[in-house]
PDB file of C-alpha atoms in Angstrom:
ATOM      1  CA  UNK S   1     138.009  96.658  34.358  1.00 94.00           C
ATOM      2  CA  UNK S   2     138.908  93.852  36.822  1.00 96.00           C
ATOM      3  CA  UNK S   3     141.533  90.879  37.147  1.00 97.00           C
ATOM      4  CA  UNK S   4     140.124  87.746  36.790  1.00 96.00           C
ATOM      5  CA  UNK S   5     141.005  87.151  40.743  1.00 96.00           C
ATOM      6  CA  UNK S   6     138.926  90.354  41.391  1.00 97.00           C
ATOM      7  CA  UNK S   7     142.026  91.890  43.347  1.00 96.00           C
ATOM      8  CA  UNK S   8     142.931  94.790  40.828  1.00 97.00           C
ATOM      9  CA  UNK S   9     141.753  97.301  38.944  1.00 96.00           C
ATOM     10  CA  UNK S  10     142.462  98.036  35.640  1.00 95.00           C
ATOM     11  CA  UNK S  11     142.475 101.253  34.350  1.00 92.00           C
ATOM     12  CA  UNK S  12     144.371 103.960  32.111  1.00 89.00           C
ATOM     13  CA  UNK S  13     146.049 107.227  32.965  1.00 87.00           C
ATOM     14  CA  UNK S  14     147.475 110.015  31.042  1.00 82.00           C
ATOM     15  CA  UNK S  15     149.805 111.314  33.886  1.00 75.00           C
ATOM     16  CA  UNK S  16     152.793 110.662  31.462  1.00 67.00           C
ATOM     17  CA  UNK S  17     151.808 112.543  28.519  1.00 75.00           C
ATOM     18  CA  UNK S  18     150.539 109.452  26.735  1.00 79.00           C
ATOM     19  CA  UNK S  19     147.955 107.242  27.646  1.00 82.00           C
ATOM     20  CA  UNK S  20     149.027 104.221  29.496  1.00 88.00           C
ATOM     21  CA  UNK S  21     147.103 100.806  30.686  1.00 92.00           C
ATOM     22  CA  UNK S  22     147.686  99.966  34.350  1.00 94.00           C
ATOM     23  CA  UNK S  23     146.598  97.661  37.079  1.00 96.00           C
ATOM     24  CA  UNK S  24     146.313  98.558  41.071  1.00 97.00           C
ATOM     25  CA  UNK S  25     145.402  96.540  43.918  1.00 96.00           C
ATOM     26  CA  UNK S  26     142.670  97.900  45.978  1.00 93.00           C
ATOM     27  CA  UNK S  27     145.302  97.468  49.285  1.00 92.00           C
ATOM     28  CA  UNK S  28     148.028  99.354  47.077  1.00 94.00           C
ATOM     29  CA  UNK S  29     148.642 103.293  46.381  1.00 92.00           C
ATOM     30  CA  UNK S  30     150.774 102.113  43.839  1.00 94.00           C
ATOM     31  CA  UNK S  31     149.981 100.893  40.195  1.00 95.00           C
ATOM     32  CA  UNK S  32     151.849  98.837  37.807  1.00 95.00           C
ATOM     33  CA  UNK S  33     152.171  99.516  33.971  1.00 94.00           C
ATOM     34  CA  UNK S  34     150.868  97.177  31.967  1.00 95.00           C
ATOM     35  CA  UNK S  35     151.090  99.337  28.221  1.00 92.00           C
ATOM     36  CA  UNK S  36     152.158 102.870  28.394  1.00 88.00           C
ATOM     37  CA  UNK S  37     153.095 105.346  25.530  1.00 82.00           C
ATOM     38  CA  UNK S  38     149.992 104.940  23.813  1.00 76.00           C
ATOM     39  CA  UNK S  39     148.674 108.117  21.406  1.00 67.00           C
ATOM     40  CA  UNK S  40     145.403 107.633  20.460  1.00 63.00           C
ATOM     41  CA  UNK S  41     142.591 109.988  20.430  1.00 58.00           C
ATOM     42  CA  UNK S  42     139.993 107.239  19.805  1.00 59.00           C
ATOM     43  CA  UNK S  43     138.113 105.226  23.035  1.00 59.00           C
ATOM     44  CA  UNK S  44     139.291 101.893  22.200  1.00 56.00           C
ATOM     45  CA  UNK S  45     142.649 102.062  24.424  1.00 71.00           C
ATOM     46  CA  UNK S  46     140.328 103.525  27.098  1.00 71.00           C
ATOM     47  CA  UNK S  47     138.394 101.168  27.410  1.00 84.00           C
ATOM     48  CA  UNK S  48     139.999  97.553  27.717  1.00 90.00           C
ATOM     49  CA  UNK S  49     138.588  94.454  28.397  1.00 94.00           C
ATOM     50  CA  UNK S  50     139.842  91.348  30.174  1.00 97.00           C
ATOM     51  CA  UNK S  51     139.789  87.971  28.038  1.00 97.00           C
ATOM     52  CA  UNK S  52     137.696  85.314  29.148  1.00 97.00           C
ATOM     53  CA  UNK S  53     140.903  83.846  30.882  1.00 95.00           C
ATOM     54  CA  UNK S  54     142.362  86.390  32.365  1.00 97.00           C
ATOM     55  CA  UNK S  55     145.770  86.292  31.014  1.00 97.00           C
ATOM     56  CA  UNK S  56     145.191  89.193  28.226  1.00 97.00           C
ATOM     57  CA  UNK S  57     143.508  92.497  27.920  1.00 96.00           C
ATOM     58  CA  UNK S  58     141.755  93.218  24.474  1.00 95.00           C
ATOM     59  CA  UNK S  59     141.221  96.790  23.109  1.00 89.00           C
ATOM     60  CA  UNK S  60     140.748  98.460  20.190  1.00 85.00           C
ATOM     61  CA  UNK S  61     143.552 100.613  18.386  1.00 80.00           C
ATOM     62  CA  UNK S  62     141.824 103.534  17.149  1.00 76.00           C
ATOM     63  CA  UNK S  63     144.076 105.850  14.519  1.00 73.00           C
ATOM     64  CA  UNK S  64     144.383 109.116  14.825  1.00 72.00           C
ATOM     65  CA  UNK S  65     143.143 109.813  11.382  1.00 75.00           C
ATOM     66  CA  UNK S  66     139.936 107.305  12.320  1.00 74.00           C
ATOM     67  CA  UNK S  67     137.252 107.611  10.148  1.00 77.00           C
ATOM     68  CA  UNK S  68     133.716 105.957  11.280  1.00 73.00           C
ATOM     69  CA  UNK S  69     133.353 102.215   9.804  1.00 77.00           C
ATOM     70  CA  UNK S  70     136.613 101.741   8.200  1.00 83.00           C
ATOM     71  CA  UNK S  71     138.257  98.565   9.941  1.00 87.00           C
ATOM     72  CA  UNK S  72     140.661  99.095  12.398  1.00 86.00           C
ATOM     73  CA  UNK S  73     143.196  96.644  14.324  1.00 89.00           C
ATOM     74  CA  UNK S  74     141.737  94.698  18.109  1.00 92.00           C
ATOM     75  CA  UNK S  75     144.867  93.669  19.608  1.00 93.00           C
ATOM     76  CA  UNK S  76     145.749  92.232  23.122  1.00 96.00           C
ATOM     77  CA  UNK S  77     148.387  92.453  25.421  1.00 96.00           C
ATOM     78  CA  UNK S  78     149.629  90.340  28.531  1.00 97.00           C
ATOM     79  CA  UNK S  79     147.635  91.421  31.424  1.00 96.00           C
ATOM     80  CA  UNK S  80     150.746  91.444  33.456  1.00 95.00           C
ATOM     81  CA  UNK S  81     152.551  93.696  30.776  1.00 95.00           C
ATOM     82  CA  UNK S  82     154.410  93.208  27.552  1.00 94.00           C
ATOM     83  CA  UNK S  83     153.924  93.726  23.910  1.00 94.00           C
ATOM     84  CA  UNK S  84     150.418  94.025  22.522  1.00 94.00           C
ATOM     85  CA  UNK S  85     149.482  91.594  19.542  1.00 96.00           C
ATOM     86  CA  UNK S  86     146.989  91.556  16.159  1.00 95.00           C
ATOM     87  CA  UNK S  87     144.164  89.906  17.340  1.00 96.00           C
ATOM     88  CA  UNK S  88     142.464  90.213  14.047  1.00 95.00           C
ATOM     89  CA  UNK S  89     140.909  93.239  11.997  1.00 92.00           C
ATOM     90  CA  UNK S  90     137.103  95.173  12.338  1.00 89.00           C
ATOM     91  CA  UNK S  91     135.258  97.745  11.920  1.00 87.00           C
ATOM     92  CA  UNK S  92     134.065  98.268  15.151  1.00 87.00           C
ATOM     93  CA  UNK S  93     131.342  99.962  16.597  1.00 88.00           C
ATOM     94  CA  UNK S  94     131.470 101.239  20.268  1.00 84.00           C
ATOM     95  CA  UNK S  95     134.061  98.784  21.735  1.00 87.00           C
ATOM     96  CA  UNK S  96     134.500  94.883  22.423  1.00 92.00           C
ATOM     97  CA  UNK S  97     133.281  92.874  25.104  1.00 96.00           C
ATOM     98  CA  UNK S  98     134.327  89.752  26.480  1.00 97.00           C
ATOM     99  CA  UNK S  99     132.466  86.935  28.671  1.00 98.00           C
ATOM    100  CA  UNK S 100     134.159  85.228  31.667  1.00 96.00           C
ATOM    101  CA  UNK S 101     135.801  82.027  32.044  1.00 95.00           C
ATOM    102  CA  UNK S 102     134.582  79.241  31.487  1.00 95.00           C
ATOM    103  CA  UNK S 103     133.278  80.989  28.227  1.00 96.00           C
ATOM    104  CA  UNK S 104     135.762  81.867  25.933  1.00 95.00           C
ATOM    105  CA  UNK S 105     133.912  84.150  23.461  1.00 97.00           C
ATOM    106  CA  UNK S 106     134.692  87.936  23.202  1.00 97.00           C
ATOM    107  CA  UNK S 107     132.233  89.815  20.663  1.00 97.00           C
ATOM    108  CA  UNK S 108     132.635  93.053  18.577  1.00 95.00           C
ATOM    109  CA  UNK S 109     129.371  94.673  17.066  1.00 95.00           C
ATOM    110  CA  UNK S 110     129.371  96.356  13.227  1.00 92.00           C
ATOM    111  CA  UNK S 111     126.910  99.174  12.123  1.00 91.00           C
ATOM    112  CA  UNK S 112     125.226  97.972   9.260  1.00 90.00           C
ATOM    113  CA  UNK S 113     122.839 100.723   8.047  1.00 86.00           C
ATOM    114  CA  UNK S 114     119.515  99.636  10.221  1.00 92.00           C
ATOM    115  CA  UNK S 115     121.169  97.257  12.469  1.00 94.00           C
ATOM    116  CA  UNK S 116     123.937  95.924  14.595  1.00 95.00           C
ATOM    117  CA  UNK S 117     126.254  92.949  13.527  1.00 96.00           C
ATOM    118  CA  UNK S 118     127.842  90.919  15.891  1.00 97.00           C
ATOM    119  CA  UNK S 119     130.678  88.545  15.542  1.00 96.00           C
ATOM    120  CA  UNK S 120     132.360  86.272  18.336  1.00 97.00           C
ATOM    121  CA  UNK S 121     136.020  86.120  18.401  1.00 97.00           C
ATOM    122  CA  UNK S 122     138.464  83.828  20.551  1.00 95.00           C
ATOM    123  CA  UNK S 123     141.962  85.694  21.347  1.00 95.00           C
ATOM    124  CA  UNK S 124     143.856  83.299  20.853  1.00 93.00           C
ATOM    125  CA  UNK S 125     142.249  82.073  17.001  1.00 93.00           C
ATOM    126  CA  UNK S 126     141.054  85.362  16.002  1.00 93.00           C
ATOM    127  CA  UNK S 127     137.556  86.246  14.484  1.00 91.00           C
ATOM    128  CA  UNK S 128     135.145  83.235  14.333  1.00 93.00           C
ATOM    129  CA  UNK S 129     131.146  83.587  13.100  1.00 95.00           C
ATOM    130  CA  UNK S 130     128.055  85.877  13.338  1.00 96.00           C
ATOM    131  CA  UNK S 131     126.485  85.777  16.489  1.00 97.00           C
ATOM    132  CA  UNK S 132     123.340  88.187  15.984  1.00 97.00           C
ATOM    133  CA  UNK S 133     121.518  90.983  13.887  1.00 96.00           C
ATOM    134  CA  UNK S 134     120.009  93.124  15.786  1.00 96.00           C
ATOM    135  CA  UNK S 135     117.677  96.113  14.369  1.00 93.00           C
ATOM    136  CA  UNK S 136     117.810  99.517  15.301  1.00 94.00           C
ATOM    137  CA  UNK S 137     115.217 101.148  15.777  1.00 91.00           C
ATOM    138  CA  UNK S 138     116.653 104.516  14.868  1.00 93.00           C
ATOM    139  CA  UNK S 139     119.844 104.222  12.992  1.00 90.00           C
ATOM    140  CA  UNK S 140     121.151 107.805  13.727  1.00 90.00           C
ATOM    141  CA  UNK S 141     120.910 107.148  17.223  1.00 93.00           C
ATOM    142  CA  UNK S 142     124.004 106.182  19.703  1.00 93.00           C
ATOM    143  CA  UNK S 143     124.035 102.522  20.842  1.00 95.00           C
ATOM    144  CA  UNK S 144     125.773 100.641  23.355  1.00 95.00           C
ATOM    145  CA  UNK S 145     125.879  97.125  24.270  1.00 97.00           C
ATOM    146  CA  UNK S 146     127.700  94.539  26.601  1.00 98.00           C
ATOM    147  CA  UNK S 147     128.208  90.503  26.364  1.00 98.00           C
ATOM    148  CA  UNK S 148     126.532  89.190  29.944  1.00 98.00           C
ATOM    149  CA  UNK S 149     129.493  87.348  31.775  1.00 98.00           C
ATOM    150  CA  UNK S 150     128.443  83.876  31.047  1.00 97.00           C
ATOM    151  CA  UNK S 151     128.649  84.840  27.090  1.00 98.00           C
ATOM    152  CA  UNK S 152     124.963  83.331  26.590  1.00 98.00           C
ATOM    153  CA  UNK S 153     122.808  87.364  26.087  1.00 98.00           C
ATOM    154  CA  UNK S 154     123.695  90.747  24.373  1.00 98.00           C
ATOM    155  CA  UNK S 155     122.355  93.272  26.334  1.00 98.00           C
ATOM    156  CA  UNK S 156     121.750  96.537  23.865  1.00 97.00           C
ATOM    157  CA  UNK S 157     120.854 100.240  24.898  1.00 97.00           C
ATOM    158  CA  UNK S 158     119.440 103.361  22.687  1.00 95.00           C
ATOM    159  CA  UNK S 159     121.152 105.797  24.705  1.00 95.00           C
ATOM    160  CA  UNK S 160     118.965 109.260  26.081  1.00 94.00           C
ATOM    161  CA  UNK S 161     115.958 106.077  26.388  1.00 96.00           C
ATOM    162  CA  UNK S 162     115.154 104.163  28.690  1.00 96.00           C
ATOM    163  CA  UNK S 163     113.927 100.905  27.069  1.00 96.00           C
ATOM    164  CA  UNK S 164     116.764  97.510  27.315  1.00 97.00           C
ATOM    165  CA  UNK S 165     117.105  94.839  24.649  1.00 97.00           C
ATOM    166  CA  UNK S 166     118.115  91.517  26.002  1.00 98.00           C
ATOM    167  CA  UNK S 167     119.037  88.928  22.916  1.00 98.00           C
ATOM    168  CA  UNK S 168     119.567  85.243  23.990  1.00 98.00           C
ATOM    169  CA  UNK S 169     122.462  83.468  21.418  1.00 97.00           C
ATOM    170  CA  UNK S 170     121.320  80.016  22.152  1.00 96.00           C
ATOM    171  CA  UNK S 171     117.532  80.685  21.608  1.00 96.00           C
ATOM    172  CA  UNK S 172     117.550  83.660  19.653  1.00 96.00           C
ATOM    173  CA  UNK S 173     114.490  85.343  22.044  1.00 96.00           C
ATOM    174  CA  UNK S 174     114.103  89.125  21.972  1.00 95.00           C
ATOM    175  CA  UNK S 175     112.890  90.623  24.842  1.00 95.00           C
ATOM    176  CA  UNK S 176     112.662  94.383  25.483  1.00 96.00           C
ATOM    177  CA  UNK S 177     112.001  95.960  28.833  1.00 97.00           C
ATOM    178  CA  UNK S 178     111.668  99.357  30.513  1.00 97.00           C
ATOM    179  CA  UNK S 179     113.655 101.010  33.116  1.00 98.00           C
ATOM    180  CA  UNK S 180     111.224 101.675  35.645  1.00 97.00           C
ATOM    181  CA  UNK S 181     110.682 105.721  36.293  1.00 95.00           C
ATOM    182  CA  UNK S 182     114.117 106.603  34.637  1.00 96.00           C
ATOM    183  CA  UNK S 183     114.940 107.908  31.555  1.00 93.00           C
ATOM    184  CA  UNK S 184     117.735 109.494  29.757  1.00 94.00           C
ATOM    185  CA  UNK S 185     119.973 106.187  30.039  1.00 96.00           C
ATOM    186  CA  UNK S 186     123.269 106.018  28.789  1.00 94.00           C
ATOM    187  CA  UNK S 187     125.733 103.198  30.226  1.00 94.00           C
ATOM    188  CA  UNK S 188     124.968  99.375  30.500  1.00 97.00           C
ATOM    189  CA  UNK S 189     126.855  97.128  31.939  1.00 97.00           C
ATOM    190  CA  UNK S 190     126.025  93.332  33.100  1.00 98.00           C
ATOM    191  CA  UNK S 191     126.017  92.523  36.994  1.00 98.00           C
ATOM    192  CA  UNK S 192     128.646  89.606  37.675  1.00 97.00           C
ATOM    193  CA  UNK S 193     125.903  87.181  38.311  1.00 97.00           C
ATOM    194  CA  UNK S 194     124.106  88.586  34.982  1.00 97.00           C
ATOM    195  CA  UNK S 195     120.762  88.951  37.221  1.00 97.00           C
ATOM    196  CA  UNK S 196     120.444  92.272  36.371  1.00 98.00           C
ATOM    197  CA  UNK S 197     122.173  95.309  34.664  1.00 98.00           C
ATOM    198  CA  UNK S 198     123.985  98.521  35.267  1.00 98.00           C
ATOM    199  CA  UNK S 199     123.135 101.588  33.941  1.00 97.00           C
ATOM    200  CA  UNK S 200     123.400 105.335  34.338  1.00 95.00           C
ATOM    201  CA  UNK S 201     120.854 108.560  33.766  1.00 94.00           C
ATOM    202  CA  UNK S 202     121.615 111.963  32.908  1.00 88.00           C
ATOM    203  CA  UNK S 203     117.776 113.373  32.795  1.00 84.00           C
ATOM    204  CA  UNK S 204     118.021 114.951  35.993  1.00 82.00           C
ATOM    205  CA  UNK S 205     121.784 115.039  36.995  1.00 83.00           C
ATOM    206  CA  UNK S 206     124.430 112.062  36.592  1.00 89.00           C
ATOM    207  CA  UNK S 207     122.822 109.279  38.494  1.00 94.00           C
ATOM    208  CA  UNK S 208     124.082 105.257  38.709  1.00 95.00           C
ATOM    209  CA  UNK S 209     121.427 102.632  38.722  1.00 97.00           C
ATOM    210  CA  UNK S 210     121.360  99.297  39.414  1.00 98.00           C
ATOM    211  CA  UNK S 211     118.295  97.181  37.748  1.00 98.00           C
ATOM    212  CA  UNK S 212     116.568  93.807  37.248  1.00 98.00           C
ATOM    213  CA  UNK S 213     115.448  92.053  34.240  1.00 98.00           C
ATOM    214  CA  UNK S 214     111.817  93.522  34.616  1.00 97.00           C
ATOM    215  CA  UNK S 215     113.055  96.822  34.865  1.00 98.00           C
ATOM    216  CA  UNK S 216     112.910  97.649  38.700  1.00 98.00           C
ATOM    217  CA  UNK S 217     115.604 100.223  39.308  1.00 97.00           C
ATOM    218  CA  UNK S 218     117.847 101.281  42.344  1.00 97.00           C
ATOM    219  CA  UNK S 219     119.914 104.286  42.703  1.00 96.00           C
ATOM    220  CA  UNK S 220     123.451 103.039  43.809  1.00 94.00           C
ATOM    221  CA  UNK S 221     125.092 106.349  43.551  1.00 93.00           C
ATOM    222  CA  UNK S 222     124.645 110.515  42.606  1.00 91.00           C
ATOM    223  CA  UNK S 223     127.845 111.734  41.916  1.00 86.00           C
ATOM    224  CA  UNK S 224     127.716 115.530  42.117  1.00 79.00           C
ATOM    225  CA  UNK S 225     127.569 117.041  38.469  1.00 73.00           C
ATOM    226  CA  UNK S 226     126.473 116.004  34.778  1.00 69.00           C
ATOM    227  CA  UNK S 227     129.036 113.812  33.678  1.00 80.00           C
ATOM    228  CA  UNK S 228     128.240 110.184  32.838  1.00 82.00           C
ATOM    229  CA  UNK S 229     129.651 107.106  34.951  1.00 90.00           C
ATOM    230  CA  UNK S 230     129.037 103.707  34.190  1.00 93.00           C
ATOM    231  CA  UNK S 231     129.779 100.506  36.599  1.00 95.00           C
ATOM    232  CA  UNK S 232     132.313  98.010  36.039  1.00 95.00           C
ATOM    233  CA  UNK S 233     131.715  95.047  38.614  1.00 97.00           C
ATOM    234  CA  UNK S 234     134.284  92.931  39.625  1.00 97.00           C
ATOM    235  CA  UNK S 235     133.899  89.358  39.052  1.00 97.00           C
ATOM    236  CA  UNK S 236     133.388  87.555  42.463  1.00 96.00           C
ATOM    237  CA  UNK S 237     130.719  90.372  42.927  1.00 96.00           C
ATOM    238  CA  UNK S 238     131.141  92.057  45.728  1.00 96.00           C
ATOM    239  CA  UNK S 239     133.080  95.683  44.077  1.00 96.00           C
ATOM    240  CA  UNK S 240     132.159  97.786  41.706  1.00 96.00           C
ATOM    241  CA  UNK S 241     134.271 100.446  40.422  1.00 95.00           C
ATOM    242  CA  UNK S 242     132.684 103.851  39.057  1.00 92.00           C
ATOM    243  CA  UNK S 243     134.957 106.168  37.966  1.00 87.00           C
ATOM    244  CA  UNK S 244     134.224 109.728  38.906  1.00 82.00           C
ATOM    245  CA  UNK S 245     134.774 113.487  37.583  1.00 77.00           C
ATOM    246  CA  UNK S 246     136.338 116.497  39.180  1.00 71.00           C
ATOM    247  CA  UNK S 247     137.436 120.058  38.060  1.00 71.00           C
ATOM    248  CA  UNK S 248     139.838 121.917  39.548  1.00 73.00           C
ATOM    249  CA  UNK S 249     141.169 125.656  38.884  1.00 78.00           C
ATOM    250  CA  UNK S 250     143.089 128.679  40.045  1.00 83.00           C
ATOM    251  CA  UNK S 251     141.283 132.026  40.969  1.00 85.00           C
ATOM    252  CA  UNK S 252     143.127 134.762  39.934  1.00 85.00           C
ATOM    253  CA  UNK S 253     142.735 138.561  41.603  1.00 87.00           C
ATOM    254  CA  UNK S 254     143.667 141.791  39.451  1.00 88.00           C
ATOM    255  CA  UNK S 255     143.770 144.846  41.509  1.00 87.00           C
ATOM    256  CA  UNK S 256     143.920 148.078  40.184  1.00 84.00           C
ATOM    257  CA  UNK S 257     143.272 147.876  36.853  1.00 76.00           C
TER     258      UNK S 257
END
């Protein structure tokens, strides 16, 4: 994720052991903590989100004894470090999303059978009402979803396709489109000006796309390998951060044996 002033990145780390939340200028080799001795073996910590004002960062607190639709606890903590607080309880499916000031509404989505549940919260006042039902068409398939910036569309994915809901909360339109000559999708992500969307294929190799509304596609980036990345733009626009995979190992030699 980003600051609010689009200066730092936010990221975690296990380098201690534990997973830990920090922040890093893009001028800095340094980082500075902002939650560290976290055990978790659930996604939530991993994947934080910056409120709406930028003075918070809201995750998910997944258990290690987690089991698939029982509620669990969304808390927040200061974005420049401190002690993380109950936001409120859910059962949440994939991971919450927030919108960008001036919107104040952050989301979290529930899997209900044949369809997604979503319900706006404010981090300061907790959970407030249904925002949208949206059907699945395959409800043993992997979703994922983000709020656009401006807090006005859920964006929603069937991962391994390569067809895009886009679900207006003020007028309740559906629209569905197709990513142009690209299949195998798995990441979405809003743009900061919510013009268009990021998203990532693994059909043919790990490959980062940027696309518009109708589905017109650009390859921003091929990192080597078959991992999946996924694009988190900062919000003045003119970053994005994709985080990237590499292995490294030892090669022993036995002579003589």
């Amino acid at each position: 994720a980003w600051t609010a002033d689009s200066q730092e990145i936010v990221f975690v780390s296990n380098r201690e052991g534990k997973w830990g939340i920090y922040r890093q200028s893009l001028n800095s080799t340094n980082a500075t903590p902002i939650l560290t001795g976290i055990a978790t073996l659930g996604l939530g910590y991993i994947f934080p989100r910056v409120a709406p004002d930028g003075a918070w960062l809201v995750y998910a607190r997944y258990p290690v004894d987690y089991v698939p639709g029982r509620p669990m606890e969304i808390l927040k903590v200061p974005i420049s470090g401190g002690s993380p607080q109950l936001v409120m309880k859910a059962a949440v499916y994939d991971v919450a999303r927030c919108a960008r000031a001036p919107a104040t509404l952050c989301a979290v989505a529930v899997n209900n059978k044949d369809q997604l549940i979503f319900t706006g919260f404010d981090v300061a006042r907790g959970a407030g009402s249904e925002l949208a039902r949206l059907k699945l068409d395959d409800p043993h398939a992997e979703y994922t979803w983000d709020l656009s910036p401006d807090g006005t569309r859920i964006a929603m994915l069937k991962r391994g396709t390569s067809e895009i809901n886009v679900f207006s909360l003020r007028t309740h339109a559906d629209r569905k489109f197709t990513v142009k000559g690209w299949d195998g999708l798995e990441a979405l992500d809003w743009t900061s000006d919510g013009k268009g969307l990021f998203t990532s294929s693994l059909a043919t190799g790990s490959v980062l796309l940027h696309t518009d509304l109708q589905g017109n596609a650009s390859v921003l980036w091929e990192p080597k390998g078959a991992n999946m990345t996924w694009a988190a733009p900062s919000p003045d626009g003119h970053h994005v951060a994709m985080p990237g995979f590499a292995l490294s190992s030892n090669i022993w030699e036995i002579q003589n044996f």
